[in-house]
Coordinates of C-alpha atoms in Angstrom, one line a residue:
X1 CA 118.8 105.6 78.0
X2 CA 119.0 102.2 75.8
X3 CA 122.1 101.2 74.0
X4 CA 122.0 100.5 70.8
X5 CA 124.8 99.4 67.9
X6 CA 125.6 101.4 64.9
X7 CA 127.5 100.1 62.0
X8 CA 128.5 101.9 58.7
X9 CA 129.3 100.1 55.7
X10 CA 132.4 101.7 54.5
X11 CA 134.9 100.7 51.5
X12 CA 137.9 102.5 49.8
X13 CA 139.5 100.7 47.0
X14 CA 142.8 102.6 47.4
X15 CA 143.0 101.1 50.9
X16 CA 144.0 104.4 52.8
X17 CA 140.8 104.9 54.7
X18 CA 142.2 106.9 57.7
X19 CA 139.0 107.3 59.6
X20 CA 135.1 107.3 59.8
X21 CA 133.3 109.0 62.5
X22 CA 129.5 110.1 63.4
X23 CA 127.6 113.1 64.7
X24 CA 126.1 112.2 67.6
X25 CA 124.5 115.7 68.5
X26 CA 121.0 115.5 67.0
X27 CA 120.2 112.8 69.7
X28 CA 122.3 114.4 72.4
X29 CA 125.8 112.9 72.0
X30 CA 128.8 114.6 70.1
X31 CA 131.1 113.6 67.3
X32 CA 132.5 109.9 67.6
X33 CA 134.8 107.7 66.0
X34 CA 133.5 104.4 64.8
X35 CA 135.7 101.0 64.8
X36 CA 136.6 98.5 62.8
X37 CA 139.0 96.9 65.7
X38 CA 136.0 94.7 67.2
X39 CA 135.4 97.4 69.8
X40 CA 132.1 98.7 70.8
X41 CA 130.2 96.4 69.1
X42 CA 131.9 95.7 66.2
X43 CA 131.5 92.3 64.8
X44 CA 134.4 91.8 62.5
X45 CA 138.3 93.1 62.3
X46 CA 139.0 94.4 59.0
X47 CA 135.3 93.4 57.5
X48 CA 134.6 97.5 56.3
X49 CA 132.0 97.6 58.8
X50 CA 132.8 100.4 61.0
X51 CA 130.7 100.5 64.4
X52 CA 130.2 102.2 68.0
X53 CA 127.7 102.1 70.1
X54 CA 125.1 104.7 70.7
X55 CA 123.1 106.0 73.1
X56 CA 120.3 108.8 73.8
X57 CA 120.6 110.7 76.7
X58 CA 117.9 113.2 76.1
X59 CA 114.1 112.9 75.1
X60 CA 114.4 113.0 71.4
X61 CA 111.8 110.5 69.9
X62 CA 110.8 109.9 66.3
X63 CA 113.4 109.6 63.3
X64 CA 116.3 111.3 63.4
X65 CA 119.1 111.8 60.4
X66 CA 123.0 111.5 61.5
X67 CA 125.8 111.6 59.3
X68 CA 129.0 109.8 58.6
X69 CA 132.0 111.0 57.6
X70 CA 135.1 108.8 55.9
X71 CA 138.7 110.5 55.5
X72 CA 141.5 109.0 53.3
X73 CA 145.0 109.7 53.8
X74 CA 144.5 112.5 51.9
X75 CA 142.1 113.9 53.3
X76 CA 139.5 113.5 51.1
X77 CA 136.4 113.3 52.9
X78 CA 132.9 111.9 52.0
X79 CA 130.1 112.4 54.2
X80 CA 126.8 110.4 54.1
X81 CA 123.5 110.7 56.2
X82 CA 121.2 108.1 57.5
X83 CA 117.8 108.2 59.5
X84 CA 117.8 106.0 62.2
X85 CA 114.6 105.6 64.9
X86 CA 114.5 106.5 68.3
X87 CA 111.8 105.1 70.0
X88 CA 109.7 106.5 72.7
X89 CA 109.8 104.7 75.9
X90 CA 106.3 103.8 78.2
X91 CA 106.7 104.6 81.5
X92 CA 108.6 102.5 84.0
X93 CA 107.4 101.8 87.5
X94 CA 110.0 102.7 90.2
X95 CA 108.0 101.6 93.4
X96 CA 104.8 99.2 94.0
X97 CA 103.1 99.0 97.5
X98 CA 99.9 97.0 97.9
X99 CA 98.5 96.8 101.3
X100 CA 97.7 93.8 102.7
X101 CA 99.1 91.8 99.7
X102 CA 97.1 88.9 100.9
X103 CA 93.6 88.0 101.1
X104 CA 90.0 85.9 99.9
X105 CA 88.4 86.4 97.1
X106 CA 86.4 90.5 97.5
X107 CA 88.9 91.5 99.9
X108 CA 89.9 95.3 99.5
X109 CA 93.3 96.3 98.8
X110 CA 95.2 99.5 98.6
X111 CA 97.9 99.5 95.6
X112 CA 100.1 102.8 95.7
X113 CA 102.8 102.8 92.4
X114 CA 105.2 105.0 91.8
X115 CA 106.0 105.8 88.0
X116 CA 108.2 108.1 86.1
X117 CA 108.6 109.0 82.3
X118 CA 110.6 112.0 81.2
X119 CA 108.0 113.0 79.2
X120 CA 105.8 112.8 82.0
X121 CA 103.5 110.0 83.0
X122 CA 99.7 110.4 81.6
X123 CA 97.9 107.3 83.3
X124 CA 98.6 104.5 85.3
X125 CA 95.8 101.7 85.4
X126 CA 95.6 98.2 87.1
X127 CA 94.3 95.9 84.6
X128 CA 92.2 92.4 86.2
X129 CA 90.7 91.6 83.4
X130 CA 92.5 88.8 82.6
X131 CA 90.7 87.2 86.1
X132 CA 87.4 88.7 85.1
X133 CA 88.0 91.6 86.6
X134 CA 87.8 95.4 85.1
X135 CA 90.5 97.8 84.3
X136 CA 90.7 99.7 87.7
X137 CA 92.0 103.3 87.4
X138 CA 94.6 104.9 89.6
X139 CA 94.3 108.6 91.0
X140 CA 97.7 110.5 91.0
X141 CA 98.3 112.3 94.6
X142 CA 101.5 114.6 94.2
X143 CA 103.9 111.5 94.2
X144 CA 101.9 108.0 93.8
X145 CA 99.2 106.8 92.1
X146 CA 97.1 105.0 94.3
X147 CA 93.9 103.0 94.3
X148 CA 91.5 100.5 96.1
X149 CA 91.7 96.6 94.1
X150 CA 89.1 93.9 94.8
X151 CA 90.3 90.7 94.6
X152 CA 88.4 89.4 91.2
X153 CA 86.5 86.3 92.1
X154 CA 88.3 84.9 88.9
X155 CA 91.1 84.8 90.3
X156 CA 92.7 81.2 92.0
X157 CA 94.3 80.6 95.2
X158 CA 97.5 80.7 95.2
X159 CA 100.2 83.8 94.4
X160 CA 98.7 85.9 91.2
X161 CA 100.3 87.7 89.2
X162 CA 99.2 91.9 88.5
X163 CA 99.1 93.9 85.6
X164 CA 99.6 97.6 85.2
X165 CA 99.2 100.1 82.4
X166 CA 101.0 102.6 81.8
X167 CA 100.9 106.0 79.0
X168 CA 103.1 108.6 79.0
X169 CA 101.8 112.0 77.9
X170 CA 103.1 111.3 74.5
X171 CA 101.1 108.4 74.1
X172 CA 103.0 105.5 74.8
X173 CA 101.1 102.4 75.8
X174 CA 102.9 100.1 78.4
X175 CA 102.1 96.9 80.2
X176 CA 104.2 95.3 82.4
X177 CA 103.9 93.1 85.8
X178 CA 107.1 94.0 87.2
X179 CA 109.0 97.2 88.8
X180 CA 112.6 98.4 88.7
X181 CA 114.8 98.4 92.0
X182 CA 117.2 100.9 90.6
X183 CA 117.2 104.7 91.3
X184 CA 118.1 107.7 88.7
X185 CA 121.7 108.9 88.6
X186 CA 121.8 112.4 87.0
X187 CA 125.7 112.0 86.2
X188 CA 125.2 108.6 84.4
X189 CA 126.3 107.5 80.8
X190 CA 123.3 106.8 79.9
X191 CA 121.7 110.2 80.7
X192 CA 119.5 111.2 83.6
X193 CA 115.7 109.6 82.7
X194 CA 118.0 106.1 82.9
X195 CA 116.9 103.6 85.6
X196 CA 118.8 100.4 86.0
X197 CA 116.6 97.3 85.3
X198 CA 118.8 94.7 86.6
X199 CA 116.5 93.4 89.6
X200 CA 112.8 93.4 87.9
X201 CA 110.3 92.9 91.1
X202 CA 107.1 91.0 90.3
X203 CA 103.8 92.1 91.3
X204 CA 101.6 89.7 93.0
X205 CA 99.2 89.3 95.5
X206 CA 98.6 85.8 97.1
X207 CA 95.1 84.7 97.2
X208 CA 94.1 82.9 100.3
X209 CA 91.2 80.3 99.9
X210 CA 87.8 79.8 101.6
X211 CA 85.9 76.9 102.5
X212 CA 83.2 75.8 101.3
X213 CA 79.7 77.4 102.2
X214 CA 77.0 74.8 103.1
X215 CA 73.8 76.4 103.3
X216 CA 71.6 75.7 106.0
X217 CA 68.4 74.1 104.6
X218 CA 66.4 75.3 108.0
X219 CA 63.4 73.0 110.0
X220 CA 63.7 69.2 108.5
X221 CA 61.3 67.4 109.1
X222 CA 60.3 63.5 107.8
X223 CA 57.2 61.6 109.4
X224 CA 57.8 58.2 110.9
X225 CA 56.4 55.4 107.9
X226 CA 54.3 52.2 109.0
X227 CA 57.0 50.3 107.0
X228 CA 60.7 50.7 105.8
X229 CA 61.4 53.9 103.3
X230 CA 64.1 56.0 102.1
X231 CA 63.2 60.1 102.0
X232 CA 65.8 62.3 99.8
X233 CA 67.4 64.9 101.7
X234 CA 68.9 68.0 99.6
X235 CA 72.0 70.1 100.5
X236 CA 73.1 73.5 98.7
X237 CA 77.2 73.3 99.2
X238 CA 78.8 76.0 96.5
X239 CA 82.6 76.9 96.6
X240 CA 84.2 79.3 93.9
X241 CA 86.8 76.4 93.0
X242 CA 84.2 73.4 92.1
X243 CA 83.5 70.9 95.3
X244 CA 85.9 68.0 95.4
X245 CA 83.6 65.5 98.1
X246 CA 80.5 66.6 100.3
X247 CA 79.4 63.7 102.8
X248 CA 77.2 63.4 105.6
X249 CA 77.2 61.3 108.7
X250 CA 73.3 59.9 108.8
X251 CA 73.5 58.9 112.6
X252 CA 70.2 56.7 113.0
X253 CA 69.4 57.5 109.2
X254 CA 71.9 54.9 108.5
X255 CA 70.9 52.1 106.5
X256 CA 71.5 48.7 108.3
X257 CA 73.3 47.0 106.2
X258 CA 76.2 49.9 106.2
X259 CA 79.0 50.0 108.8
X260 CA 80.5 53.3 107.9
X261 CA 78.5 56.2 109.3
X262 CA 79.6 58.7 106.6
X263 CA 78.0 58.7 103.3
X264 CA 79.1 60.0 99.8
X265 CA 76.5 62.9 98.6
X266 CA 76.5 63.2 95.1
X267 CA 75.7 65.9 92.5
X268 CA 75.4 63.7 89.1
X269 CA 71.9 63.2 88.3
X270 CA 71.4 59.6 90.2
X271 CA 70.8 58.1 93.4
X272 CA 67.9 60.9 94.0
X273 CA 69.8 64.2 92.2
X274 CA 67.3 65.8 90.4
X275 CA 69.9 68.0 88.3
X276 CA 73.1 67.3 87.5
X277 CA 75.9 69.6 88.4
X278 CA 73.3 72.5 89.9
X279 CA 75.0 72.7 93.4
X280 CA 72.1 70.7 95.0
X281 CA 73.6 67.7 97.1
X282 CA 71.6 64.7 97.4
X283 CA 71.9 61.5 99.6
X284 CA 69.2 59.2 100.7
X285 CA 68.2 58.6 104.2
X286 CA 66.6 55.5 105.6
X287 CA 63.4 55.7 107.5
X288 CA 62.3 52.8 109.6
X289 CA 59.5 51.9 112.1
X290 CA 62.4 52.0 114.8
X291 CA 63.1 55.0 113.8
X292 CA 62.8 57.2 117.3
X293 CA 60.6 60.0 117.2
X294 CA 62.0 63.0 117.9
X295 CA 65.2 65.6 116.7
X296 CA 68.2 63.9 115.9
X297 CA 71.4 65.2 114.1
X298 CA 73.2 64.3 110.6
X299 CA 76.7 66.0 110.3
X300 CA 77.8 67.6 106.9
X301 CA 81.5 68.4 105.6
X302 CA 82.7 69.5 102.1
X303 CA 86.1 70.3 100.5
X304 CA 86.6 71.9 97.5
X305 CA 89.4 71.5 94.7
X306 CA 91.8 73.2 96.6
X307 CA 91.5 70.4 99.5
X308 CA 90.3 73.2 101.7
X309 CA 87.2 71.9 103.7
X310 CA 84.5 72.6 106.3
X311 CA 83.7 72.5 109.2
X312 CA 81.5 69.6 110.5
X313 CA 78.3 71.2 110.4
X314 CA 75.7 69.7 112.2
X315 CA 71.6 69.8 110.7
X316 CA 68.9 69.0 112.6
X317 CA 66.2 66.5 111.3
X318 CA 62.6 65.6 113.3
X319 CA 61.1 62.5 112.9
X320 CA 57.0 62.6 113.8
X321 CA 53.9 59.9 114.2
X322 CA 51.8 60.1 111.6
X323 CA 49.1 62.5 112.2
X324 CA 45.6 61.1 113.4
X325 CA 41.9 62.4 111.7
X326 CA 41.2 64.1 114.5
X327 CA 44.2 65.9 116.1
X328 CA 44.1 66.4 119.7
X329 CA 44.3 69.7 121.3
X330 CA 47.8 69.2 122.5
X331 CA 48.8 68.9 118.9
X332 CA 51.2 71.3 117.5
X333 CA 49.4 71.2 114.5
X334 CA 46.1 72.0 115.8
X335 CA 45.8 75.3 113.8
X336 CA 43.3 78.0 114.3
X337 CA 41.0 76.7 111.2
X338 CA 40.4 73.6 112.6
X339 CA 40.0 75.0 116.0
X340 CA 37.0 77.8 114.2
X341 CA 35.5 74.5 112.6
X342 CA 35.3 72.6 115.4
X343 CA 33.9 75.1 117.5
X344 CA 31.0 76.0 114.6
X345 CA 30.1 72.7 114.6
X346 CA 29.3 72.6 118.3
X347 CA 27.7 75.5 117.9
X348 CA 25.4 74.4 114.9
X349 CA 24.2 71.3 117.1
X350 CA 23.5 73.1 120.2
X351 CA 21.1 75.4 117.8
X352 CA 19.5 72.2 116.3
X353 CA 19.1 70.5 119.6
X354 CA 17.2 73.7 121.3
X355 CA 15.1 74.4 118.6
X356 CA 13.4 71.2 118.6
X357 CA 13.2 71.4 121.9
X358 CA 11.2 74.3 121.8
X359 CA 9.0 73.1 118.8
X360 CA 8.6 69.2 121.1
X361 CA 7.3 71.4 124.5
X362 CA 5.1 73.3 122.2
X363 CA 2.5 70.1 121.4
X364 CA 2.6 69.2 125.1
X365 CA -1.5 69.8 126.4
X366 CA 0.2 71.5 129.5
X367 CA 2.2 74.1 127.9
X368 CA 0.2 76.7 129.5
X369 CA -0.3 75.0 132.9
X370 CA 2.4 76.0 135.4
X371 CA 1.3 73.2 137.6
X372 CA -0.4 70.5 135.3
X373 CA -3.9 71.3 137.1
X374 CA -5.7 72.8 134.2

């Protein structure tokens, strides 16, 4: 259904070339008369480059010989043959439907593509690759091919563009990331596998973004120090897209000579980060003898590179007293070893203390008088 330009050199030195014409037939046309008027192509007036333009209706593919025939004014006729190429098309894509074109990152999508080759379509592939995806095969029902997509986690926020792969049963590779609005006519100059590619519709998706996921680091807990200290407190923040900022509002972890309750965290090695770029947030928090006992909150918030951020999250941290030697028996951390031990023990000395009891009454003189009268 492409048009394409075909010129014949021609020359007569008596000057009484009265026509040139081609045989269209082999590729579906009939016999035509080329120009040398600049009509249909040609270039030049008067040049000896006779031209028309040509076009393949049918399904013929491959090289294929026409000839040309030149006729003086007296009708002498020479007729020359030339191979030209007709080249297969890959299948075009008439339709694309995905459903919902929008998501995050490992959302499901349908994608349903309509495709047609006159030689008839062979395969019809969606190819993610180029987001770290795999090449995702399509299943033909009767009239679409359809599959399910996941979105690649390769792939940014934003509108993306998809690719599709086509073969035709001849073996004709395609790739393209657009579809034709036009429909087939049967009646049209171009022949009936034509389809109009004046309005080319990308295929895209649009890729929504997700926050940031702080994970929650469970029971904190830091003891209250005899004198002024700073404890290390670790974060795991991780975002697809590379975290912009993580801070944290210390509350009473606040060192006293800062007036702004929200703190930087960092991930670069210093100020207490043991690894460099590992997703492990660090800030320091100051512990002081004024420090109240008890559970108190810090709040954490992160944005990542798409300025997308968090929630505050709030994280609870428990300041204790330092544990005694000897913990009491309203102590939470009494545990059942100590408990065991302590009760041996008492056990132990009660056997001690009874038997030298008994071995003590034993010397007595009056061991075997009831009364003390014998």
């Amino acid at each position: 259904g492409s048009v394409a330009t075909l010129v014949a050199d021609v020359s007569d030195i008596d000057w009484n070339l009265e026509q040139v014409t081609v045989d269209l037939t082999p590729i579906g046309g009939g016999i035509v008369v080329m120009n040398d008027r600049g009509l249909d192509g040609d270039a030049a007036i008067g040049d000896d480059k006779y031209t028309t333009r040509i076009v393949v209706p049918g399904l013929t593919v491959g090289n294929v010989s026409l000839s040309v025939s030149a006729i003086d004014s007296f009708d002498v006729t020479t007729i020359f043959s030339k191979e030209i190429s007709v080249v297969n098309q890959a299948p075009r894509l008439t339709s694309v439907e995905i459903l919902p074109n929008q998501g995050p990152r490992g959302a499901i999508m349908a994608v349903n593509v309509a495709a047609y080759d006159g030689h008839g379509v062979a395969s019809v592939d969606l190819d993610l690759r180029d987001y770290g995806g795999e090449v995702v095969s399509m299943n033909y029902t009767g009239q679409v091919w359809t599959a399910m997509m996941v979105i690649p986690d390769g792939m940014s926020p934003g509108t993306q563009s998809l690719k599709v792969i086509t073969i035709d049963e001849l073996g004709k590779v395609g790739v393209t990331s657009t579809w034709l609005n036009g429909v087939r006519d049967l009646e049209s100059q171009y022949g009936p596998h034509f389809i109009p590619d004046d309005e080319k519709i990308p295929i895209e998706i649009f890729v929504e973004n997700s926050a940031p996921e702080i994970n929650s680091p469970g029971l904190v807990k830091y003891t209250r120090p005899d004198s002024a200290t700073t404890e290390i407190f670790e974060l795991e923040i991780t975002d697809q897209d590379g975290i912009s900022n993580a801070r944290v509002n210390l509350g009473v972890f606040l060192p006293i000579d800062q007036q702004n309750p929200w703190v930087q965290m960092n991930d670069n090695g210093i100020n207490g980060d043991r690894v460099p770029n590992d997703g492990i947030f660090t800030v320091q928090l100051s512990l002081r003898t004024s420090t109240p006992i008890g559970t108190h909150e810090i709040l954490v918030q992160a944005i990542d590179n798409f300025d997308v951020a968090t929630a505050v999250m709030p994280i609870s941290v428990t300041v204790e007293e330092e544990s005694g030697i000897i913990p009491s028996l309203d102590s939470e951390q009494l545990s059942v070893s100590v408990l065991v031990g302590i009760l041996i023990a008492f056990t132990l000395v009660a056997g001690v203390a009874v038997f030298v009891l008994m071995r003590r009454g034993k010397d007595k003189d009056y061991v075997n008088d009831r009364f003390g009268f014998e």
